[in-house]
Short mmCIF file of C-alpha atoms in Angstrom, two decimals:
data_model
loop_
_atom_site.label_atom_id
_atom_site.label_comp_id
_atom_site.label_asym_id
_atom_site.label_seq_id
_atom_site.Cartn_x
_atom_site.Cartn_y
_atom_site.Cartn_z
CA MET M 1 -8.84 11.84 31.87
CA THR M 2 -6.38 10.08 34.40
CA ASP M 3 -3.98 11.59 36.57
CA LYS M 4 -0.48 12.91 34.36
CA LYS M 5 0.72 9.42 36.51
CA ASP M 6 -0.09 6.70 34.22
CA PHE M 7 -0.95 8.51 32.06
CA VAL M 8 0.09 5.30 29.03
CA ASP M 9 -0.38 2.55 31.69
CA ILE M 10 1.36 -1.33 30.63
CA ARG M 11 -0.68 -3.95 32.57
CA HIS M 12 1.12 -7.62 33.37
CA ALA M 13 1.77 -7.66 29.40
CA GLN M 14 2.66 -10.64 28.32
CA LYS M 15 3.69 -12.38 24.81
CA SER M 16 4.43 -15.55 23.24
CA TYR M 17 4.91 -17.14 19.87
CA GLY M 18 4.18 -20.63 20.80
CA ASN M 19 6.22 -22.25 23.69
CA LEU M 20 8.08 -18.48 23.19
CA GLU M 21 7.75 -16.52 25.44
CA VAL M 22 8.54 -12.74 24.29
CA LEU M 23 7.80 -10.65 26.69
CA LYS M 24 6.90 -12.21 30.21
CA ASP M 25 4.71 -9.88 32.88
CA ILE M 26 5.73 -6.17 32.03
CA SER M 27 4.17 -3.18 33.51
CA LEU M 28 4.64 0.17 33.38
CA THR M 29 3.83 3.68 33.85
CA VAL M 30 4.57 7.01 31.34
CA GLU M 31 4.09 10.37 32.75
CA ARG M 32 2.30 12.95 30.40
CA GLY M 33 5.11 14.23 28.76
CA GLN M 34 7.76 12.23 29.83
CA ILE M 35 10.29 10.63 27.55
CA VAL M 36 11.06 7.16 27.42
CA ALA M 37 14.14 4.84 25.67
CA ILE M 38 13.81 1.10 26.00
CA ILE M 39 17.24 -0.18 25.25
CA GLY M 40 18.51 -3.80 25.46
CA PRO M 41 19.60 -6.01 23.00
CA SER M 42 18.41 -7.99 19.76
CA GLY M 43 15.47 -10.37 21.10
CA SER M 44 14.75 -8.76 24.05
CA GLY M 45 11.73 -8.55 22.98
CA LYS M 46 11.92 -3.78 22.94
CA SER M 47 10.50 -3.54 19.10
CA THR M 48 7.56 -5.96 20.83
CA LEU M 49 6.82 -3.63 23.38
CA LEU M 50 6.21 -1.03 21.37
CA ARG M 51 4.52 -2.26 18.85
CA ALA M 52 1.85 -3.89 21.29
CA ILE M 53 1.50 -0.23 22.69
CA ASN M 54 -0.49 0.32 19.44
CA ASP M 55 -2.34 -2.99 19.00
CA LEU M 56 0.27 -3.52 16.10
CA ASP M 57 1.27 -7.43 17.92
CA PRO M 58 -1.41 -7.65 19.24
CA LEU M 59 -0.59 -8.65 23.39
CA THR M 60 -1.47 -12.64 24.16
CA LYS M 61 -3.01 -11.29 27.87
CA GLY M 62 -2.25 -7.87 29.37
CA GLU M 63 -3.68 -4.51 29.02
CA ILE M 64 -2.84 -1.64 27.92
CA TRP M 65 -4.67 1.81 28.25
CA LEU M 66 -4.13 5.83 27.28
CA ASP M 67 -4.64 8.06 28.58
CA GLY M 68 -7.95 6.62 30.44
CA VAL M 69 -8.76 4.47 27.90
CA GLN M 70 -8.05 1.11 27.52
CA VAL M 71 -6.32 0.85 23.44
CA ASN M 72 -6.35 -3.70 23.45
CA LYS M 73 -10.42 -3.40 24.59
CA LYS M 74 -11.78 -6.30 23.78
CA LEU M 75 -14.92 -5.96 21.72
CA PRO M 76 -16.23 -7.70 19.56
CA HIS M 77 -14.76 -8.09 15.85
CA ARG M 78 -16.33 -4.95 14.33
CA GLN M 79 -16.76 -3.23 17.31
CA TYR M 80 -12.92 -3.88 18.37
CA GLU M 81 -11.23 -2.60 14.62
CA LYS M 82 -13.73 0.82 14.74
CA HIS M 83 -11.92 2.02 18.52
CA ILE M 84 -8.43 0.79 17.49
CA ASN M 85 -8.33 3.33 14.22
CA GLU M 86 -9.69 6.03 16.73
CA MET M 87 -7.05 4.28 18.98
CA ARG M 88 -4.38 4.26 16.83
CA GLN M 89 -5.01 8.11 15.43
CA GLN M 90 -3.83 9.42 19.39
CA ILE M 91 -0.43 7.50 18.62
CA GLY M 92 2.00 8.53 16.33
CA MET M 93 4.68 5.75 15.66
CA VAL M 94 7.70 5.95 13.94
CA PHE M 95 9.30 2.28 11.92
CA GLN M 96 13.25 2.31 11.17
CA HIS M 97 12.59 1.79 7.48
CA PHE M 98 10.19 4.59 7.04
CA ASN M 99 7.56 3.29 5.88
CA LEU M 100 6.22 6.63 3.27
CA PHE M 101 4.41 5.77 0.50
CA PRO M 102 6.47 5.86 -2.20
CA HIS M 103 3.21 7.06 -4.50
CA MET M 104 2.22 9.56 -2.48
CA THR M 105 4.67 13.59 -2.29
CA ALA M 106 5.81 14.62 0.85
CA ARG M 107 2.61 16.44 1.34
CA ASP M 108 0.44 14.01 0.45
CA ASN M 109 2.36 11.83 2.82
CA VAL M 110 1.32 14.02 5.48
CA SER M 111 -2.07 15.71 4.38
CA MET M 112 -3.86 11.44 3.75
CA ALA M 113 -5.04 10.58 6.98
CA PRO M 114 -5.79 13.09 8.08
CA LYS M 115 -8.57 14.75 5.15
CA MET M 116 -9.02 10.81 5.53
CA LEU M 117 -10.40 10.41 8.53
CA LYS M 118 -11.03 13.51 10.75
CA GLY M 119 -12.22 15.05 7.35
CA LEU M 120 -10.31 18.12 6.91
CA SER M 121 -11.29 19.92 2.68
CA LYS M 122 -7.81 19.62 1.28
CA GLU M 123 -7.06 23.56 1.08
CA ALA M 124 -7.23 22.98 5.25
CA ALA M 125 -4.43 18.92 4.72
CA ASP M 126 -2.31 21.06 2.91
CA LYS M 127 -1.84 23.90 5.16
CA LEU M 128 -2.32 21.05 8.00
CA ALA M 129 0.67 18.91 6.17
CA GLU M 130 3.04 23.13 5.23
CA GLU M 131 2.80 23.27 8.77
CA GLN M 132 3.79 20.21 10.08
CA LEU M 133 6.79 19.00 6.62
CA ASP M 134 7.98 22.74 8.04
CA LYS M 135 8.02 22.30 11.39
CA VAL M 136 10.78 18.99 10.45
CA GLY M 137 12.53 21.33 8.43
CA MET M 138 10.84 19.40 5.03
CA LEU M 139 9.39 22.17 3.84
CA GLU M 140 11.14 23.28 0.64
CA ARG M 141 10.98 19.15 -0.15
CA ILE M 142 6.31 19.19 0.18
CA ASP M 143 6.16 18.38 -3.25
CA TYR M 144 8.72 15.67 -3.95
CA TYR M 145 8.09 11.26 -3.87
CA PRO M 146 9.61 9.75 -0.75
CA SER M 147 12.55 7.89 -3.66
CA GLN M 148 13.52 11.93 -4.53
CA LEU M 149 14.66 11.98 -0.11
CA SER M 150 17.75 11.07 1.36
CA GLY M 151 16.67 8.53 4.06
CA GLY M 152 17.42 11.49 6.50
CA GLN M 153 14.29 13.33 4.93
CA LYS M 154 12.44 10.27 4.76
CA GLN M 155 12.57 9.94 8.08
CA ARG M 156 11.31 12.87 8.42
CA VAL M 157 8.75 13.48 7.01
CA ALA M 158 7.39 9.94 8.73
CA ILE M 159 7.70 12.16 12.24
CA ALA M 160 5.56 15.41 10.26
CA ARG M 161 2.70 11.56 9.00
CA ALA M 162 2.45 10.37 12.90
CA LEU M 163 2.67 14.23 14.22
CA ALA M 164 -0.06 15.35 11.82
CA MET M 165 -2.79 13.55 13.60
CA HIS M 166 -1.66 15.11 16.68
CA PRO M 167 -1.40 12.24 18.16
CA LYS M 168 -0.94 12.12 22.70
CA LEU M 169 2.30 9.28 22.24
CA MET M 170 4.83 8.61 20.55
CA LEU M 171 6.23 5.64 19.65
CA PHE M 172 10.32 5.63 17.78
CA ASP M 173 11.11 2.13 16.91
CA GLU M 174 15.05 1.73 16.52
CA ALA M 175 14.11 5.52 14.28
CA THR M 176 17.74 5.88 13.22
CA SER M 177 19.07 2.04 12.99
CA ALA M 178 18.57 2.81 9.03
CA LEU M 179 20.10 6.16 8.56
CA ASP M 180 23.98 6.41 7.40
CA PRO M 181 26.06 7.71 10.35
CA GLU M 182 26.04 11.39 9.28
CA LEU M 183 21.70 11.80 8.96
CA VAL M 184 21.20 9.97 11.89
CA ASP M 185 22.35 13.66 13.70
CA GLU M 186 19.26 15.88 11.17
CA VAL M 187 16.72 12.99 12.63
CA ASN M 188 17.29 13.71 15.94
CA GLN M 189 17.65 17.37 16.01
CA VAL M 190 13.74 16.44 15.66
CA MET M 191 12.41 14.14 18.30
CA LYS M 192 14.77 16.86 20.11
CA LYS M 193 12.75 19.61 19.63
CA LEU M 194 9.68 17.36 19.98
CA ALA M 195 10.71 17.20 23.29
CA GLU M 196 10.97 20.51 24.55
CA GLU M 197 6.99 20.61 23.76
CA ASP M 198 6.73 18.57 25.83
CA MET M 199 5.09 15.14 23.80
CA THR M 200 5.05 11.66 25.32
CA MET M 201 7.91 9.73 24.43
CA ILE M 202 8.51 5.77 23.71
CA ILE M 203 11.85 5.73 22.30
CA VAL M 204 12.67 2.14 21.30
CA THR M 205 16.94 3.00 20.12
CA HIS M 206 20.96 1.70 19.78
CA GLU M 207 21.81 5.13 20.66
CA MET M 208 23.26 6.07 24.07
CA ASP M 209 24.10 9.45 24.03
CA PHE M 210 20.84 10.07 22.64
CA ALA M 211 19.16 8.33 25.23
CA ALA M 212 21.33 9.92 27.47
CA SER M 213 21.07 13.95 26.19
CA VAL M 214 17.36 13.25 25.96
CA CYS M 215 15.26 10.22 27.76
CA ASP M 216 13.40 11.45 31.25
CA ARG M 217 14.28 7.28 32.26
CA VAL M 218 15.40 5.16 30.75
CA LEU M 219 14.93 1.34 30.11
CA PHE M 220 16.55 -1.48 29.24
CA MET M 221 14.88 -4.65 28.76
CA ASP M 222 16.37 -8.28 27.99
CA GLN M 223 14.30 -11.99 27.52
CA GLY M 224 11.26 -10.58 27.52
CA VAL M 225 11.85 -9.20 30.89
CA VAL M 226 12.74 -5.54 32.10
CA VAL M 227 16.37 -6.07 33.88
CA GLU M 228 17.19 -2.73 35.11
CA GLU M 229 15.48 1.11 34.74
CA GLY M 230 16.67 4.74 36.25
CA PRO M 231 17.21 8.09 35.64
CA PRO M 232 19.56 7.85 32.68
CA GLU M 233 22.24 9.56 34.64
CA VAL M 234 21.36 7.03 36.55
CA LEU M 235 21.51 3.49 34.22
CA PHE M 236 24.86 4.50 32.51
CA LYS M 237 27.03 5.38 34.42
CA ASN M 238 26.09 2.39 38.29
CA PRO M 239 23.66 -0.23 36.68
CA SER M 240 22.99 -2.18 39.52
CA LYS M 241 22.18 -5.35 37.68
CA ALA M 242 25.37 -7.36 36.10
CA ARG M 243 23.16 -6.97 32.84
CA THR M 244 22.92 -4.24 32.47
CA ARG M 245 26.30 -4.08 32.83
CA GLU M 246 27.68 -6.73 30.79
CA PHE M 247 24.58 -4.25 27.84
CA LEU M 248 26.26 -1.36 28.33
CA GLY M 249 30.36 -2.53 28.64
CA LYS M 250 29.41 -4.01 25.28
CA HIS M 251 27.72 -1.54 23.35
CA LEU M 252 29.19 1.78 24.98
CA GLY M 253 32.15 0.37 23.80
CA ALA M 254 31.40 -0.64 20.87
CA THR M 255 30.10 3.20 20.10
CA LYS M 256 33.18 4.93 21.43
CA MET B 1 -3.93 -12.22 -60.20
CA GLY B 2 -1.04 -10.40 -59.30
CA LEU B 3 -1.26 -7.71 -56.56
CA ASP B 4 -3.19 -4.63 -56.63
CA PHE B 5 -3.27 -2.39 -53.64
CA SER B 6 -4.82 0.88 -55.69
CA ILE B 7 -8.66 -1.07 -55.36
CA ILE B 8 -7.88 0.41 -51.33
CA PRO B 9 -9.22 3.63 -51.40
CA LYS B 10 -12.85 2.34 -52.92
CA HIS B 11 -13.38 0.23 -49.87
CA LEU B 12 -11.01 2.43 -47.33
CA ASP B 13 -14.62 3.82 -46.16
CA ILE B 14 -15.24 0.36 -44.55
CA ILE B 15 -12.78 -0.77 -43.22
CA LEU B 16 -11.83 2.43 -41.19
CA LEU B 17 -15.20 1.85 -39.24
CA GLY B 18 -14.32 -2.01 -38.44
CA CYS B 19 -10.38 -0.48 -37.22
CA ALA B 20 -12.47 2.66 -35.17
CA TRP B 21 -15.17 -0.39 -32.98
CA THR B 22 -11.21 -2.47 -32.49
CA ILE B 23 -10.53 0.85 -30.49
CA GLY B 24 -13.68 0.35 -29.13
CA ILE B 25 -14.14 -2.31 -28.34
CA THR B 26 -10.45 -2.79 -26.99
CA VAL B 27 -10.66 0.56 -25.27
CA VAL B 28 -13.65 -0.10 -23.89
CA ALA B 29 -12.34 -3.59 -22.52
CA ALA B 30 -9.33 -2.97 -21.15
CA ILE B 31 -11.46 -0.88 -18.68
CA ILE B 32 -13.20 -3.50 -17.59
CA SER B 33 -10.14 -5.71 -18.15
CA PHE B 34 -8.63 -2.78 -15.22
CA PHE B 35 -10.34 -2.81 -12.41
CA GLY B 36 -12.41 -5.54 -12.64
CA GLY B 37 -8.40 -7.56 -12.88
CA ILE B 38 -8.62 -4.61 -8.99
CA VAL B 39 -11.39 -5.73 -7.55
CA PHE B 40 -11.33 -9.30 -8.08
CA ALA B 41 -7.84 -9.37 -7.21
CA VAL B 42 -9.73 -8.18 -3.72
CA ILE B 43 -12.32 -10.63 -4.17
CA ALA B 44 -9.40 -13.72 -4.54
CA LEU B 45 -8.01 -12.35 -0.95
CA TYR B 46 -9.49 -10.50 0.80
CA ALA B 47 -12.66 -12.08 0.43
CA PRO B 48 -15.46 -14.11 2.86
CA TRP B 49 -14.76 -18.30 1.44
CA ILE B 50 -18.53 -18.42 0.75
CA ILE B 51 -17.86 -15.74 -1.84
CA ARG B 52 -14.11 -16.51 -2.28
CA GLN B 53 -15.36 -19.93 -3.60
CA PRO B 54 -17.41 -19.86 -6.42
CA PHE B 55 -15.75 -17.26 -7.17
CA ARG B 56 -12.96 -18.31 -7.97
CA LEU B 57 -14.65 -21.31 -9.61
CA VAL B 58 -15.97 -18.14 -12.38
CA ALA B 59 -11.80 -17.35 -12.25
CA TRP B 60 -10.78 -21.28 -13.57
CA VAL B 61 -13.87 -20.75 -16.31
CA PHE B 62 -12.11 -17.73 -17.53
CA MET B 63 -9.07 -18.91 -18.16
CA GLY B 64 -9.44 -22.46 -18.53
CA THR B 65 -10.38 -22.44 -21.88
CA PRO B 66 -11.66 -20.95 -23.92
CA LEU B 67 -12.46 -16.75 -24.84
CA LEU B 68 -14.33 -18.11 -27.99
CA LEU B 69 -16.50 -20.09 -26.11
CA GLN B 70 -17.09 -17.62 -23.62
CA LEU B 71 -17.98 -15.39 -26.08
CA PHE B 72 -20.52 -17.39 -27.65
CA LEU B 73 -21.84 -18.80 -24.28
CA ILE B 74 -21.99 -14.71 -23.67
CA TYR B 75 -24.49 -14.48 -26.50
CA PHE B 76 -26.01 -17.07 -27.73
CA GLY B 77 -26.27 -18.65 -24.20
CA LEU B 78 -27.48 -16.06 -22.09
CA VAL B 79 -30.64 -15.68 -24.57
CA GLN B 80 -31.73 -18.85 -23.24
CA ILE B 81 -32.14 -16.69 -20.10
CA GLY B 82 -33.46 -13.58 -21.47
CA ILE B 83 -30.70 -12.21 -21.19
CA ASP B 84 -30.23 -10.58 -25.31
CA LEU B 85 -26.76 -8.48 -25.27
CA PRO B 86 -26.61 -6.51 -28.06
CA ALA B 87 -23.35 -8.20 -29.87
CA PHE B 88 -20.64 -5.55 -28.96
CA VAL B 89 -22.17 -5.46 -25.17
CA ALA B 90 -21.25 -8.95 -24.98
CA GLY B 91 -18.15 -8.94 -26.52
CA VAL B 92 -16.65 -6.03 -24.68
CA ILE B 93 -17.96 -8.11 -21.23
CA GLY B 94 -16.56 -11.68 -22.64
CA LEU B 95 -13.34 -9.50 -23.58
CA GLY B 96 -12.84 -7.15 -20.51
CA LEU B 97 -13.95 -10.64 -18.12
CA HIS B 98 -11.56 -12.51 -19.84
CA PHE B 99 -8.48 -10.72 -19.68
CA ALA B 100 -9.99 -9.21 -16.47
CA VAL B 101 -9.41 -12.88 -14.72
CA TYR B 102 -5.91 -12.26 -16.51
CA ASN B 103 -5.35 -9.57 -14.80
CA SER B 104 -6.25 -10.20 -11.61
CA GLU B 105 -3.69 -12.91 -11.40
CA LEU B 106 -0.95 -10.27 -11.60
CA ILE B 107 -2.34 -7.84 -9.65
CA GLN B 108 -3.23 -10.27 -6.63
CA THR B 109 0.78 -11.19 -6.68
CA ALA B 110 2.27 -7.79 -6.99
CA ILE B 111 -0.72 -6.55 -3.32
CA LEU B 112 1.21 -9.82 -1.56
CA SER B 113 4.69 -8.66 -2.66
CA VAL B 114 3.77 -4.75 -1.42
CA ASP B 115 6.40 -4.29 2.44
CA LYS B 116 4.42 -5.27 4.43
CA GLY B 117 5.19 -1.97 6.31
CA GLN B 118 3.52 -0.22 4.55
CA MET B 119 -0.07 -1.25 5.32
CA GLU B 120 1.20 -1.60 8.95
CA ALA B 121 2.45 2.54 8.52
CA ALA B 122 -1.58 3.26 7.32
CA ARG B 123 -3.02 1.91 9.91
CA THR B 124 -1.04 2.97 13.04
CA VAL B 125 -2.35 6.41 11.40
CA GLY B 126 -5.80 4.85 11.89
CA LEU B 127 -7.19 4.21 8.49
CA SER B 128 -8.63 1.19 8.31
CA ARG B 129 -6.93 -2.86 6.45
CA GLY B 130 -9.72 -1.26 3.43
CA GLN B 131 -8.60 2.35 3.41
CA ALA B 132 -5.26 1.23 3.43
CA LEU B 133 -6.27 -1.42 0.54
CA ARG B 134 -7.70 1.25 -0.91
CA LYS B 135 -4.89 4.54 -0.96
CA VAL B 136 -2.05 2.77 0.22
CA VAL B 137 -1.19 -1.25 -1.11
CA ILE B 138 -3.39 -1.30 -4.30
CA PRO B 139 -2.26 1.68 -6.35
CA GLN B 140 1.56 0.53 -5.75
CA ALA B 141 0.29 -2.95 -6.80
CA VAL B 142 -1.28 -1.54 -10.26
CA ARG B 143 2.29 0.80 -10.75
CA ALA B 144 4.08 -2.29 -10.14
CA VAL B 145 2.51 -3.74 -12.63
CA ILE B 146 1.97 -1.39 -15.45
CA PRO B 147 4.37 -3.78 -17.89
CA PRO B 148 2.70 -6.67 -17.59
CA ILE B 149 -0.53 -5.92 -17.55
CA GLY B 150 0.34 -3.44 -21.36
CA ASN B 151 0.69 -7.06 -22.03
CA ASN B 152 -1.99 -7.85 -21.61
CA MET B 153 -3.81 -5.04 -22.98
CA ILE B 154 -2.41 -5.61 -26.13
CA ALA B 155 -3.30 -10.09 -25.99
CA LEU B 156 -6.90 -8.26 -25.95
CA LEU B 157 -6.62 -5.68 -28.98
CA LYS B 158 -5.13 -8.75 -31.31
CA ASP B 159 -7.97 -11.49 -29.83
CA SER B 160 -10.77 -8.29 -30.45
CA ALA B 161 -10.62 -9.79 -33.67
CA LEU B 162 -12.95 -12.91 -31.86
CA VAL B 163 -15.30 -10.75 -30.98
CA SER B 164 -16.02 -10.79 -35.10
CA VAL B 165 -17.48 -14.78 -34.68
CA ILE B 166 -20.52 -12.72 -33.29
CA GLY B 167 -21.34 -10.32 -35.88
CA VAL B 168 -19.89 -7.37 -34.68
CA SER B 169 -18.23 -5.92 -37.37
CA GLU B 170 -15.17 -4.53 -36.00
CA LEU B 171 -11.17 -4.89 -38.50
CA THR B 172 -10.79 -7.93 -39.21
CA LEU B 173 -14.92 -9.13 -39.94
CA SER B 174 -14.83 -5.35 -42.07
CA ALA B 175 -11.19 -6.62 -43.85
CA GLN B 176 -13.25 -9.88 -44.57
CA ARG B 177 -16.58 -8.35 -46.14
CA VAL B 178 -14.37 -6.12 -48.06
CA ILE B 179 -13.03 -9.91 -50.08
CA GLY B 180 -16.00 -11.52 -50.43
CA LYS B 181 -17.02 -8.47 -52.93
CA THR B 182 -13.17 -7.21 -54.13
CA TYR B 183 -12.07 -11.00 -53.86
CA ARG B 184 -8.52 -9.54 -53.10
CA PRO B 185 -8.04 -10.95 -49.47
CA PHE B 186 -3.91 -10.57 -49.68
CA GLU B 187 -4.38 -7.15 -49.55
CA PHE B 188 -7.01 -6.31 -47.00
CA TYR B 189 -6.22 -8.14 -44.83
CA ILE B 190 -2.17 -6.94 -45.35
CA LEU B 191 -4.15 -3.92 -44.65
CA ALA B 192 -5.78 -4.63 -41.72
CA ALA B 193 -2.39 -6.06 -40.19
CA ALA B 194 -1.25 -2.83 -40.78
CA PHE B 195 -3.99 -1.60 -38.21
CA TYR B 196 -3.63 -3.77 -36.07
CA TYR B 197 0.01 -2.59 -36.08
CA VAL B 198 -0.59 0.87 -35.12
CA ILE B 199 -2.67 -0.18 -33.19
CA ASN B 200 -0.99 -1.45 -30.91
CA LEU B 201 2.43 1.15 -31.84
CA CYS B 202 -0.49 3.85 -30.88
CA MET B 203 -0.68 1.43 -26.69
CA GLU B 204 2.56 1.43 -26.57
CA TRP B 205 3.12 4.07 -26.57
CA VAL B 206 0.20 5.15 -23.92
CA GLN B 207 1.89 2.45 -21.59
CA ARG B 208 5.39 4.31 -22.02
CA LYS B 209 3.86 7.08 -20.98
CA ILE B 210 1.94 6.17 -17.86
CA GLU B 211 5.13 4.04 -16.10
CA ARG B 212 6.88 6.92 -17.87
CA ARG B 213 4.33 9.39 -14.58
CA ILE B 214 4.97 7.42 -12.90
CA SER B 215 8.73 6.85 -12.66
CA HIS B 216 9.15 8.57 -9.72
CA SER B 217 6.57 7.57 -7.39
CA ARG B 218 7.33 4.07 -7.12
#
């Protein structure tokens, strides 16, 4: 356990693909219970940074810490696998394309990992699935397969699946970008509810309105660096960097 | 000597017994080929080099040589090194492994074409790679190739006739034996063909059932 200031602590994160440097020495801390939005043009490295936090895209250099434990610890392969699997149980992730398991019902999508990894009995896992699906308003569809659900419903099930492991941190990778406009709100509502419950969240998003209304801090990334960060009311209204202004000008203009 | 199908009932018991053997061989070999196909696919894709390379050689032998030769090898050849298998067991193993290699090719392709987001999602909830393969990737891959695996199983049924050469009294050999006694090849070969056709229909029916059951979950 560390003090709450550096609950999530990213130290000198750097990542390259060959000669292409996609993350250039990024350092960043997130407090427990804080909600941070990362915005920026495509190719800015925001998704890569998010995916580095649970080591889906391993960093070339730098360290990721969560609650006093280094996520990307240097360990021999086998020990590292065990370590990272344990760390990932504490880090929920929601993807742009949901990535629900199509051969499982909503119930099984949610209860499979707790059953396998935490040794829950079938009854306990069922109860957990019901609770989590109720939380995202999907209890009525508990025995539906993903192919029978709308995009918004799929994403809510995916959030329930992540929450079922009782994560300390939730990562959202453009969770609403693949949704039809009229389905965005139901997912945003669920994320708002999580925010009210003091879940620590890092959200990569294109939705400036949502970022402004929910997040404590907004980071603007471009070309692998954090150009500017601050509370949403400051960053959106009075950005200090020209690049931020340019991006926001285009983006806010486009969505309005 | 014209055709005379009235001779059939007298020898039907032998034919039916042969039919039962054919069904038994096909079912057991199909099960071996299905699960063997999954295991082979995982070995071919994920096993360390030292296991994968010899395995590829064995797979090549099963794909590149006649099934008949493989059956001879398993039944007559293995005796020389002290492995004396009953004909039924040798036949089922030969057929099962032969088609396991074909199923494995299908399943490998299907595993590779499962969306990589599936593996990622499974890993992010904390599953190991092995657990993710077993619970998430392989079940989806197998569902995707049920129709072509079904075709392989029908080929397996037809090739089960080859097991007659190592002395298993399945449908074809039973028909031959009856013909040896009655000198009525046309009637009894037609009868055997009809039985193959019926078994074939049953297999297609089972396949359709399975496909319908998994239609939601794809």
